[in-house]
């Protein structure tokens, strides 16, 4: 029987230790009840051992996680092997008649034999729980246990209070963490993702093979978001460096890799958060000093950020003006060919969109020739910028700090990209290597979102201002006294038109005022304020000199609508924003940050800009876009009415009759549409202001405005130098103070009298 027990404990099932035997069957086999209890303990150990052998082999061979495979292998090679050795030791002691086990007359008590395995019961049960956990679908979505999950479970077990469980868990933690560190080493030393268990690594490639993203679910608990970001940056940089033939040889220096590998090998299990962050910071510093500084000077990165500020964030207002004018010209020509209304003039082709940008560049070049100085920044932008229709390709993932999933979803569905061509179009840039190490595709996607937003506001402002250039609609010279009947007829015609358009000009002036104040707030206080603080952090001049304006400037006091309000303080230089940012050569920048610090600071700057521009507030964005659409519709209707008036003048004064249209019915229809649009503009303007007032009283929004959540994830970053912290700017209250429309909205309802009083008693 002892032979059968030991054979069963070694992992071979035995009918003697079957737990389903009845007491009668045990009695027939000569097994007493006390022996049956001891054999039940042996049967339990045997059953656990057999299950562990089977399941650890399956996990080690087929589990998708390399860490789970390593843990299963450690269980099998360390703990199950130790249990097997223990069985052999007991068997050897019995054969050698060790007095600890063998008594008088060579009797071996079953109690003594099972006492040798008593300390293994809790350990084997705990190992079986671990194996079951790795085999189960413990993660959300029914997927198998991830490496980060099992490492977290084992690290918790280190605090169980049982020494044997703690020692066992420590060996498994070591196996799992060393496997994870080998994966990290392959990534930060060679830029290679793990082949086996790659779907379990916290860094994975996206749809674009050149872009990688962090999967938070797969991130171990001892790795902070800042450390994970550094690991991602190092591997991405090495991948891009390996694609550059001019630096392959210098990068392959063995001493650099060996020194970094030595740093990683100094980590001991369990890995602490501080030691891992310090090691990764050391590797990052080594990469920056020995490789990145040579191929990617920080000055080059700052110059590219200056270019993005100028052309995407409308620092160079003449570019936005030229682009808007050429886009309107494209839509106007298409509407003339198709005889459709400008707001719905068919589908625009890719060639028309690209030619729009080409004509915009030609317009800017013609203005540049009038100046003596060269504009190298615009020459670079002409080579890199692209205007294209948005097809069905996937949008780059918006990753990094500062954006929740809800905010990212709002940014992904912004409606402003349709405003230029009535279908989605975006301004993009093809970043040259190796600048794309610092400025990611996600950052460029945000630049495109912000650009479409700001250009939509600017375009509506420009188009509305151009209505005042229609002199025949706006200004009529009275005929002198004593004039003939024809002058009297002209006076009657002009008086009728002036009366018909009086409310239109009032609405247009109010909309002009709203757009001017809103754009001034966004451009001068938000965009420029954040850019100045960011440029100061980069190491640039605090107040750079501006280039001479390429267009004459019209102060806001010359705008046609200036309501009587002391809060009206718009200082936006011209609807066309001729003042532009200086070229990179005019700004002395001496940055002292490494490449990842620049990347993190730039990402935080962009995310903060999205919040401060209210791009993450869907209610405000939807109402504002509707208002901009109604303003553009008003402009189109007024221009159509102007054409009808011209046709009427030709028919009355010169006898030129257009029999293809019913002019009077068309004029009445357009005037009716204008009245509807006027009411919509007034209503939407009030709604937008009420939305701003609600935001100014929203505690959650105000906390988001301060941006503390944007920098919280960077507190544990060990990067050299001072991390970027967004400057605090005035809230939406500053904009609300300026948006005072006086009595344009009509008389406000008076508050109800208090109980017990009426108006006469008061």
XYZ file of C-alpha atoms in Angstrom:
762
model
C 0.000 0.000 0.000
C 2.897 2.389 0.731
C 4.202 1.810 -2.766
C 0.765 2.654 -4.170
C 0.552 5.818 -2.048
C 3.992 7.072 -3.084
C 3.326 6.220 -6.717
C 0.077 8.158 -6.556
C 1.753 11.171 -4.933
C 4.285 11.134 -7.780
C 1.497 11.930 -10.226
C 0.123 8.546 -11.217
C -3.537 7.875 -10.404
C -4.181 4.904 -8.152
C -7.462 3.022 -7.628
C -6.529 2.620 -3.980
C -6.872 6.371 -3.390
C -10.139 6.812 -5.205
C -12.412 9.088 -3.190
C -15.610 7.467 -4.445
C -15.032 4.179 -2.610
C -17.802 3.285 -0.164
C -17.038 2.288 3.470
C -17.955 -1.311 2.627
C -15.498 -1.389 -0.247
C -12.785 0.072 2.002
C -13.536 -2.560 4.647
C -13.256 -5.317 2.053
C -9.876 -3.862 1.014
C -8.703 -3.992 4.619
C -8.625 -0.209 5.156
C -9.712 1.067 8.536
C -11.564 4.404 8.959
C -8.462 6.220 10.346
C -6.403 4.937 7.436
C -9.161 6.020 5.069
C -8.875 9.588 6.440
C -5.117 9.566 5.891
C -5.555 8.146 2.407
C -8.095 10.892 1.651
C -5.397 13.463 2.424
C -2.987 11.586 0.156
C -5.659 11.355 -2.535
C -6.202 15.125 -2.360
C -2.486 15.813 -2.791
C -2.286 13.287 -5.617
C -5.276 14.795 -7.393
C -3.907 18.348 -7.072
C -0.504 17.176 -8.305
C -1.977 15.463 -11.358
C -4.086 18.520 -12.215
C -1.118 20.846 -11.812
C 1.009 18.710 -14.137
C -1.713 18.680 -16.772
C -2.709 22.357 -16.626
C 0.786 23.829 -16.277
C 1.865 21.893 -19.363
C -1.112 23.234 -21.309
C -0.555 26.833 -20.151
C 3.187 26.672 -20.856
C 2.534 25.477 -24.411
C -0.574 27.340 -25.535
C -1.351 30.373 -23.359
C -1.278 33.669 -25.321
C 0.581 35.432 -22.498
C 4.320 34.865 -22.285
C 4.213 35.877 -18.618
C 1.583 33.252 -17.798
C 3.688 30.729 -19.669
C 6.701 31.681 -17.581
C 4.716 31.400 -14.344
C 3.363 27.983 -15.353
C 6.858 26.831 -16.276
C 8.172 28.060 -12.919
C 5.437 26.121 -11.102
C 6.320 22.973 -12.996
C 10.106 23.249 -12.932
C 10.481 24.595 -9.397
C 7.612 23.609 -7.134
C 6.295 20.437 -8.745
C 9.849 19.239 -9.212
C 10.511 19.938 -5.525
C 7.412 17.927 -4.623
C 8.639 15.050 -6.781
C 12.000 15.165 -5.039
C 10.215 15.085 -1.692
C 8.404 11.896 -2.708
C 11.708 10.332 -3.727
C 13.307 11.398 -0.438
C 10.507 9.739 1.551
C 10.794 6.603 -0.538
C 14.582 6.537 -0.068
C 14.211 7.017 3.695
C 11.852 4.043 3.870
C 14.179 1.854 1.836
C 17.121 2.844 4.036
C 15.003 2.122 7.125
C 15.335 5.628 8.471
C 14.145 5.533 12.112
C 12.167 8.730 11.555
C 9.797 6.739 9.342
C 10.455 3.039 10.022
C 9.589 1.662 13.426
C 9.979 -1.697 15.127
C 9.567 -4.817 13.013
C 10.031 -2.590 9.941
C 6.569 -1.131 10.367
C 6.074 2.164 8.489
C 3.204 4.165 10.037
C 1.018 5.834 7.405
C 0.707 8.778 9.786
C 4.476 9.358 9.663
C 4.533 9.149 5.873
C 1.704 11.650 5.420
C 3.257 13.903 8.068
C 6.183 14.419 5.677
C 3.759 16.010 3.155
C 1.732 18.075 5.582
C 3.595 21.294 4.761
C 2.834 20.779 1.052
C -0.934 20.749 1.368
C -1.458 24.518 1.630
C 1.224 25.251 -0.968
C -0.238 22.840 -3.537
C -3.747 24.173 -2.950
C -2.499 27.726 -3.466
C -0.651 26.740 -6.654
C -3.844 25.158 -7.945
C -5.716 28.425 -7.328
C -3.064 30.310 -9.299
C -3.259 27.860 -12.195
C -7.041 28.057 -12.225
C -6.804 31.862 -12.263
C -4.493 31.785 -15.290
C -6.784 29.329 -17.075
C -9.970 31.286 -16.457
C -11.428 34.142 -18.498
C -10.689 36.629 -15.746
C -10.443 39.710 -17.928
C -13.435 41.717 -19.244
C -14.752 40.467 -22.556
C -14.055 36.827 -21.797
C -10.353 36.907 -22.727
C -7.767 34.833 -20.919
C -5.762 36.128 -17.989
C -3.242 38.804 -18.994
C 0.338 38.985 -17.785
C -0.263 42.225 -15.901
C -3.232 40.643 -14.123
C -1.361 37.560 -12.897
C 1.601 39.675 -11.773
C -0.717 41.885 -9.753
C -2.385 38.810 -8.216
C 0.971 37.309 -7.235
C 2.239 40.591 -5.767
C -0.864 40.743 -3.573
C -0.163 37.199 -2.366
C 3.228 38.369 -1.093
C 1.272 40.036 1.708
C -0.750 36.905 2.600
C 1.012 36.365 5.948
C 1.962 32.725 5.279
C 5.687 32.268 4.856
C 5.433 29.259 2.555
C 2.894 31.035 0.328
C 5.021 34.190 0.332
C 8.164 32.284 -0.673
C 6.292 30.433 -3.398
C 4.683 33.628 -4.700
C 8.056 35.377 -4.753
C 9.511 32.767 -7.103
C 6.526 33.122 -9.426
C 6.658 36.928 -9.276
C 10.334 36.753 -10.193
C 9.606 34.488 -13.163
C 6.799 36.722 -14.439
C 8.595 40.033 -13.937
C 11.840 38.812 -15.472
C 9.904 37.693 -18.542
C 8.237 41.093 -18.718
C 11.593 42.848 -18.348
C 12.988 40.778 -21.215
C 10.107 41.996 -23.368
C 10.771 45.585 -22.308
C 14.505 45.146 -22.983
C 13.857 43.960 -26.537
C 11.681 47.023 -27.111
C 13.881 49.734 -25.580
C 17.174 48.289 -26.853
C 16.215 47.075 -30.330
C 12.738 48.479 -30.964
C 11.235 45.001 -31.349
C 7.891 43.883 -30.014
C 7.752 40.352 -28.572
C 6.974 37.649 -31.120
C 5.543 35.188 -28.591
C 2.820 36.750 -26.483
C 2.965 40.060 -28.320
C -0.767 40.621 -27.879
C -0.173 40.571 -24.111
C 2.492 43.314 -24.171
C 1.255 46.762 -23.136
C 2.694 48.374 -26.289
C 1.079 47.304 -29.541
C 1.131 48.537 -33.110
C -1.989 50.235 -34.452
C -3.467 50.065 -37.936
C -0.551 52.144 -39.102
C 2.559 49.988 -38.836
C 4.646 53.002 -37.886
C 2.403 54.012 -34.982
C 2.260 52.373 -31.574
C -0.078 52.824 -28.637
C -0.193 51.947 -24.942
C -2.922 49.537 -23.838
C -3.706 50.542 -20.221
C -5.342 47.185 -19.465
C -2.026 45.402 -20.082
C 0.109 47.817 -18.055
C 1.588 46.305 -14.847
C 0.699 48.050 -11.613
C 4.320 48.887 -10.817
C 4.644 50.881 -14.066
C 3.378 54.461 -13.984
C 1.884 56.153 -17.014
C 4.942 58.417 -17.277
C 7.303 55.421 -17.271
C 5.140 53.637 -19.839
C 5.203 56.754 -22.002
C 9.005 56.828 -21.795
C 9.214 53.153 -22.756
C 6.931 53.802 -25.721
C 8.966 56.814 -26.831
C 12.300 54.979 -26.600
C 11.110 52.036 -28.692
C 9.443 54.233 -31.296
C 12.574 56.343 -31.596
C 14.765 53.285 -32.081
C 12.396 51.948 -34.732
C 12.609 55.190 -36.673
C 16.350 55.454 -36.165
C 16.809 51.994 -37.646
C 15.008 53.186 -40.761
C 17.613 55.892 -41.361
C 20.552 54.545 -43.313
C 22.845 57.422 -42.350
C 22.945 56.491 -38.653
C 22.729 52.706 -38.619
C 26.411 52.297 -37.995
C 26.652 54.787 -35.144
C 23.591 53.344 -33.482
C 24.966 49.843 -33.531
C 27.626 50.636 -30.957
C 27.746 47.648 -28.620
C 28.847 49.589 -25.589
C 25.681 51.704 -25.621
C 23.433 48.650 -25.712
C 25.480 46.780 -23.133
C 25.430 49.698 -20.708
C 21.659 49.992 -20.998
C 21.294 46.244 -20.623
C 23.423 46.395 -17.489
C 21.095 49.056 -16.075
C 18.086 46.827 -16.660
C 19.799 43.751 -15.210
C 20.258 45.576 -11.912
C 16.504 45.488 -11.308
C 15.465 42.913 -8.735
C 12.119 41.282 -8.125
C 9.671 42.420 -6.969
C 10.322 45.434 -9.177
C 9.641 48.738 -7.452
C 8.028 51.663 -9.226
C 10.852 54.061 -8.351
C 13.676 51.761 -9.467
C 11.983 50.996 -12.782
C 11.310 54.687 -13.444
C 14.924 55.541 -12.627
C 16.257 52.829 -14.936
C 14.032 53.843 -17.836
C 14.998 57.493 -17.311
C 18.662 56.482 -17.503
C 18.109 54.599 -20.776
C 16.128 57.529 -22.145
C 18.885 59.977 -21.219
C 21.496 57.758 -22.843
C 19.479 57.548 -26.059
C 18.933 61.304 -26.114
C 22.567 62.229 -25.506
C 24.197 59.655 -27.776
C 21.778 59.521 -30.697
C 18.761 61.815 -30.740
C 20.610 65.068 -30.087
C 22.679 64.414 -33.199
C 19.835 63.627 -35.599
C 17.043 65.669 -34.018
C 18.188 68.903 -32.376
C 15.554 70.466 -30.169
C 15.798 73.663 -32.238
C 14.457 71.797 -35.269
C 11.488 70.541 -33.253
C 10.696 74.039 -31.990
C 10.814 75.400 -35.542
C 8.250 72.823 -36.644
C 6.010 73.693 -33.690
C 6.282 77.353 -34.740
C 5.157 76.385 -38.236
C 2.189 74.442 -36.865
C 1.253 77.430 -34.711
C 1.363 79.718 -37.722
C -0.601 77.693 -40.275
C -2.856 75.433 -38.199
C -3.669 77.732 -35.276
C -4.010 80.811 -37.522
C -0.938 82.599 -36.237
C -0.578 83.588 -39.885
C -4.040 84.910 -40.530
C -3.378 85.666 -44.190
C -3.178 81.919 -44.884
C -6.606 81.253 -43.377
C -8.024 84.210 -45.300
C -6.567 83.044 -48.625
C -7.731 79.476 -48.046
C -11.273 80.590 -47.200
C -11.492 82.878 -50.215
C -10.230 80.216 -52.609
C -12.593 77.619 -51.140
C -15.517 80.009 -51.636
C -14.360 80.605 -55.199
C -14.290 76.856 -55.831
C -17.819 76.439 -54.493
C -19.039 79.492 -56.424
C -17.719 78.154 -59.721
C -19.245 74.753 -59.067
C -22.631 76.296 -58.218
C -22.522 78.299 -61.452
C -21.814 75.142 -63.466
C -24.480 73.059 -61.745
C -26.971 75.941 -61.267
C -27.392 75.019 -57.605
C -27.469 76.968 -54.386
C -23.897 77.552 -53.065
C -24.600 75.763 -49.781
C -25.447 72.527 -51.643
C -23.413 72.552 -54.836
C -22.759 68.841 -55.283
C -19.775 66.670 -54.545
C -16.334 68.236 -54.744
C -13.536 66.185 -56.260
C -10.048 65.697 -54.859
C -8.511 67.695 -57.686
C -10.649 70.729 -56.890
C -9.638 70.576 -53.225
C -5.919 70.353 -53.969
C -6.157 73.146 -56.549
C -7.802 75.315 -53.883
C -4.695 75.037 -51.717
C -2.471 75.683 -54.746
C -4.306 78.910 -55.543
C -4.110 79.949 -51.884
C -0.319 79.510 -51.974
C -0.140 81.495 -55.197
C -2.071 84.326 -53.564
C 0.296 84.341 -50.592
C 3.371 84.256 -52.831
C 2.120 87.273 -54.756
C 1.729 89.166 -51.472
C 5.175 88.019 -50.330
C 6.821 89.450 -53.427
C 5.675 92.885 -52.337
C 7.924 92.564 -49.281
C 11.689 92.626 -49.299
C 12.334 89.849 -46.773
C 12.070 86.143 -47.593
C 9.710 83.847 -45.743
C 11.457 80.506 -45.310
C 8.695 79.234 -43.039
C 6.113 79.563 -45.805
C 8.434 77.811 -48.254
C 8.646 74.847 -45.894
C 4.896 74.879 -45.332
C 4.229 74.797 -49.085
C 6.150 71.539 -49.307
C 4.542 69.851 -46.298
C 0.920 71.021 -46.036
C -1.887 69.129 -47.761
C -5.586 69.862 -48.127
C -7.562 66.710 -48.820
C -10.985 65.209 -48.518
C -11.522 62.851 -45.598
C -12.099 59.367 -46.946
C -13.034 56.227 -45.063
C -9.562 55.548 -43.693
C -9.421 55.137 -39.897
C -8.756 58.200 -37.807
C -5.438 58.142 -35.934
C -5.989 57.259 -32.297
C -6.001 60.186 -29.919
C -3.604 58.940 -27.277
C -1.644 60.577 -24.494
C -2.515 62.505 -21.375
C -5.341 64.925 -20.899
C -8.222 63.464 -22.901
C -10.899 61.175 -21.561
C -12.690 58.715 -23.814
C -15.722 61.012 -23.883
C -13.631 64.024 -24.928
C -11.844 61.982 -27.593
C -15.214 60.871 -28.974
C -16.354 64.509 -29.181
C -13.188 65.520 -31.035
C -13.580 62.613 -33.459
C -17.047 63.825 -34.483
C -16.498 67.576 -34.807
C -18.715 68.959 -37.609
C -16.475 71.858 -38.703
C -14.529 69.861 -41.312
C -17.530 70.124 -43.667
C -17.695 73.915 -43.699
C -15.205 74.647 -46.491
C -16.538 72.300 -49.191
C -19.823 70.973 -47.751
C -18.115 67.616 -47.246
C -15.364 66.514 -44.853
C -11.988 68.018 -45.696
C -8.935 68.518 -43.537
C -5.666 70.377 -43.578
C -2.832 67.960 -42.820
C 0.943 67.963 -42.847
C 3.455 65.331 -43.871
C 6.074 65.552 -41.145
C 9.608 64.761 -42.254
C 11.577 62.166 -40.365
C 12.792 62.283 -37.627
C 10.514 65.098 -36.358
C 7.645 62.606 -36.209
C 9.417 61.085 -33.186
C 8.251 64.073 -31.146
C 5.035 65.151 -32.892
C 2.758 62.139 -33.189
C -0.085 61.403 -35.589
C -2.488 61.967 -32.715
C -1.086 65.471 -32.240
C -1.486 66.190 -35.947
C -5.068 64.956 -35.808
C -5.757 67.439 -33.008
C -4.114 70.215 -35.023
C -6.470 69.416 -37.906
C -9.496 69.476 -35.584
C -8.514 72.833 -34.086
C -7.718 74.250 -37.526
C -11.117 73.351 -38.979
C -12.741 74.932 -35.904
C -10.827 78.204 -36.101
C -11.032 78.418 -39.901
C -14.795 77.927 -39.740
C -15.099 80.907 -37.383
C -12.718 83.013 -39.493
C -14.452 82.124 -42.760
C -17.877 83.088 -41.434
C -16.403 86.363 -40.151
C -14.768 87.161 -43.496
C -17.832 86.295 -45.567
C -20.061 88.363 -43.315
C -17.696 91.345 -43.511
C -17.683 91.166 -47.314
C -21.401 91.959 -47.360
C -20.466 95.553 -46.548
C -18.568 95.651 -49.841
C -21.863 95.308 -51.736
C -22.222 99.080 -51.984
C -25.421 99.066 -54.023
C -27.157 97.161 -51.226
C -25.773 99.193 -48.368
C -25.496 102.800 -49.546
C -27.797 104.909 -51.704
C -27.144 108.556 -52.608
C -30.323 110.710 -52.554
C -31.208 112.565 -55.718
C -30.965 116.386 -55.625
C -34.091 118.484 -55.276
C -35.882 119.230 -58.490
C -34.877 115.963 -60.128
C -37.148 114.310 -62.639
C -39.527 111.393 -62.433
C -36.729 108.872 -62.964
C -34.945 110.092 -59.830
C -38.173 109.822 -57.905
C -38.560 106.247 -59.145
C -35.002 105.426 -58.055
C -35.652 106.928 -54.638
C -38.762 104.795 -54.216
C -36.886 101.654 -55.310
C -33.989 102.280 -52.951
C -36.268 103.154 -50.040
C -38.156 99.882 -50.500
C -34.948 97.878 -50.546
C -33.526 99.726 -47.550
C -36.678 98.995 -45.548
C -36.595 95.338 -46.623
C -32.971 94.913 -45.545
C -32.981 97.017 -42.378
C -33.460 94.011 -40.075
C -30.978 92.040 -42.181
C -28.210 94.572 -41.602
C -29.055 94.681 -37.897
C -28.790 90.896 -37.663
C -25.595 90.859 -39.717
C -24.050 93.521 -37.472
C -24.959 91.567 -34.343
C -23.532 88.375 -35.825
C -20.420 90.319 -36.840
C -20.028 91.530 -33.286
C -20.479 88.029 -31.870
C -17.923 86.504 -34.235
C -15.456 89.339 -33.646
C -15.569 89.082 -29.861
C -15.538 85.274 -29.850
C -12.651 85.098 -32.280
C -10.722 87.758 -30.393
C -11.161 85.816 -27.157
C -10.099 82.511 -28.698
C -7.175 83.915 -30.680
C -5.740 86.605 -28.421
C -6.425 85.168 -24.973
C -6.522 81.395 -25.438
C -4.386 80.449 -28.439
C -1.843 83.248 -28.111
C -1.792 83.106 -24.312
C -1.084 79.377 -24.237
C 1.448 79.668 -27.060
C 3.386 82.399 -25.277
C 3.634 80.315 -22.097
C 4.578 77.213 -24.079
C 7.228 79.091 -26.059
C 8.647 80.504 -22.819
C 8.891 76.952 -21.469
C 10.626 75.912 -24.675
C 13.227 78.593 -24.057
C 12.171 81.213 -26.589
C 11.723 84.935 -26.289
C 8.781 85.962 -24.172
C 7.714 88.747 -26.545
C 9.038 88.202 -30.061
C 8.928 90.929 -32.633
C 6.239 90.689 -35.246
C 6.752 90.850 -38.958
C 5.174 93.677 -40.904
C 1.599 92.881 -41.775
C 1.039 91.595 -45.276
C -2.373 93.313 -45.347
C -3.665 96.617 -44.037
C -5.083 96.380 -40.539
C -8.565 97.530 -39.580
C -9.147 97.954 -35.881
C -12.267 96.558 -34.310
C -13.644 100.075 -33.815
C -14.126 100.267 -37.596
C -16.441 97.274 -37.675
C -20.005 98.188 -38.704
C -21.607 97.024 -35.436
C -20.424 98.470 -32.126
C -23.176 98.330 -29.488
C -23.160 100.826 -26.672
C -21.365 98.742 -24.072
C -18.289 99.517 -22.072
C -17.452 95.805 -22.090
C -16.869 95.734 -25.835
C -13.119 95.425 -25.939
C -12.413 93.403 -29.067
C -8.896 94.040 -30.259
C -8.806 91.577 -33.152
C -6.654 93.075 -35.867
C -8.837 92.944 -38.967
C -11.165 90.169 -39.906
C -8.346 89.015 -42.156
C -5.818 88.923 -39.279
C -2.912 90.221 -41.264
C -0.451 90.173 -38.369
C 1.450 86.927 -38.478
C 3.856 85.048 -36.302
C 7.539 85.601 -36.878
C 9.529 83.184 -38.917
C 11.582 80.698 -36.934
C 14.741 82.602 -37.729
C 13.416 85.609 -35.830
C 12.931 83.761 -32.550
C 15.953 82.831 -30.496
C 15.244 79.471 -28.902
C 17.655 77.704 -26.602
C 15.668 74.674 -25.413
C 17.087 72.595 -22.577
C 14.719 69.624 -22.735
C 15.217 66.189 -24.187
C 13.061 64.949 -27.041
C 10.483 63.114 -24.950
C 10.089 66.058 -22.588
C 9.368 68.207 -25.634
C 6.893 65.611 -26.889
C 5.099 65.355 -23.534
C 4.984 69.126 -23.126
C 3.667 69.582 -26.648
C 0.994 66.919 -26.092
C -0.100 68.581 -22.852
C -0.154 71.979 -24.579
C -2.428 70.656 -27.331
C -4.802 68.891 -24.946
C -5.062 72.011 -22.824
C -5.767 74.061 -25.934
C -8.634 71.730 -26.865
C -10.185 72.171 -23.425
C -9.717 75.944 -23.362
C -11.219 76.335 -26.854
C -14.280 74.432 -25.568
C -13.805 71.746 -28.214
C -14.637 69.068 -25.649
C -18.029 70.613 -24.820
C -20.467 68.983 -27.269
C -23.469 71.175 -26.407
C -21.562 74.403 -27.029
C -19.917 73.028 -30.175
C -23.206 71.908 -31.726
C -24.956 75.225 -31.038
C -21.987 77.242 -32.301
C -21.758 75.194 -35.486
C -25.472 75.669 -36.106
C -25.039 79.420 -35.627
C -22.107 79.535 -38.058
C -24.170 77.603 -40.590
C -27.035 80.084 -40.300
C -24.627 83.019 -40.698
C -23.209 81.491 -43.882
C -26.753 80.863 -45.076
C -27.621 84.512 -44.453
C -24.620 85.600 -46.534
C -25.660 83.340 -49.420
C -29.256 84.572 -49.332
C -28.195 88.234 -49.281
C -25.876 87.662 -52.245
C -28.679 85.908 -54.112
C -30.990 88.833 -53.338
C -28.322 91.214 -54.612
C -28.245 89.349 -57.925
C -32.037 89.547 -58.129
C -31.894 93.314 -57.527
C -29.287 93.704 -60.266
C -31.481 91.737 -62.669
C -34.471 93.915 -61.716
C -32.461 97.098 -62.344
C -31.382 95.816 -65.764
C -34.963 94.973 -66.647
C -36.316 98.346 -65.465
C -33.507 100.639 -66.627
C -32.101 98.882 -69.692
C -34.941 96.604 -70.802
C -32.927 93.396 -70.367
C -35.545 90.751 -69.558
C -34.748 87.260 -68.241
C -37.813 85.200 -69.117
C -36.431 81.999 -67.589
C -37.156 83.061 -64.000
C -40.048 84.611 -62.139
C -38.109 87.475 -60.597
C -40.808 88.718 -58.239
C -41.561 85.246 -56.870
C -37.841 84.579 -56.462
C -37.352 87.863 -54.615
C -40.258 87.136 -52.283
C -38.943 83.638 -51.612
C -35.446 84.896 -50.811
C -36.769 87.603 -48.498
C -38.879 85.008 -46.701
C -35.821 82.799 -46.267
C -33.820 85.746 -44.975
C -36.436 86.484 -42.327
C -36.322 82.850 -41.186
C -32.527 82.887 -41.010
C -32.584 86.160 -39.052
C -34.801 84.597 -36.406
C -32.589 81.517 -36.281
C -29.442 83.615 -35.823
C -30.973 85.597 -32.980
C -32.223 82.432 -31.278
C -28.945 80.529 -31.677
C -26.891 83.501 -30.482
C -28.953 83.605 -27.310
C -28.608 79.809 -26.903
C -24.814 79.949 -27.298
C -24.547 82.691 -24.681
C -26.791 80.744 -22.305
C -24.588 77.691 -22.825
C -21.517 79.748 -21.932
C -23.263 81.013 -18.810
C -24.099 77.440 -17.805
C -20.470 76.418 -18.299
C -19.257 79.324 -16.190
C -21.327 77.948 -13.294
C -20.415 74.286 -13.827
C -17.992 73.128 -11.114
C -16.819 70.135 -13.140
C -16.077 72.303 -16.160
C -14.237 74.867 -14.044
C -12.050 72.114 -12.566
C -11.349 70.879 -16.079
C -10.525 74.435 -17.150
C -7.823 74.707 -14.491
C -6.186 71.666 -16.092
C -5.051 69.931 -12.916
C -6.127 66.566 -14.332
C -3.882 67.183 -17.343
C -0.674 67.367 -15.314
C -1.494 64.821 -12.628
C -0.195 61.957 -14.733
C 3.186 63.674 -15.155
C 3.969 64.145 -11.476
C 6.053 60.956 -11.303
C 8.052 61.678 -14.434
C 11.805 61.708 -13.792
C 12.658 63.618 -16.960
C 15.373 66.264 -16.756
C 14.290 69.870 -16.457
C 11.039 71.435 -15.380
C 7.947 69.787 -16.934
C 5.506 71.962 -18.824
C 2.626 73.386 -16.811
C -0.139 75.224 -18.717
C -0.553 78.842 -17.742
C -3.796 79.847 -16.060
C -5.940 82.078 -18.244
C -9.182 83.946 -17.757
C -12.293 81.807 -17.989
C -15.356 82.114 -20.188
C -16.549 84.927 -17.917
C -14.217 87.243 -19.828
C -15.989 86.370 -23.061
C -19.428 86.699 -21.487
C -18.621 90.221 -20.280
C -17.932 91.250 -23.876
C -21.000 89.592 -25.400
C -23.386 92.334 -24.297
C -26.031 92.795 -27.007
C -28.024 95.453 -25.216
C -31.670 95.357 -26.270
C -31.144 93.277 -29.429
C -32.695 90.197 -27.819
C -35.723 92.243 -26.802
C -37.034 93.109 -23.352
C -36.095 90.537 -20.754
C -38.945 89.167 -18.609
C -39.158 90.970 -15.293
C -38.853 88.917 -12.094
C -42.093 87.864 -10.472
C -43.147 89.927 -7.390
C -42.695 88.378 -3.987
C -45.624 86.782 -2.195
C -47.933 89.332 -0.549
C -46.883 92.224 -2.809
C -47.871 93.394 -6.238
C -46.366 95.969 -8.559
C -48.657 98.778 -7.426
C -47.834 98.246 -3.755
C -44.145 98.332 -4.527
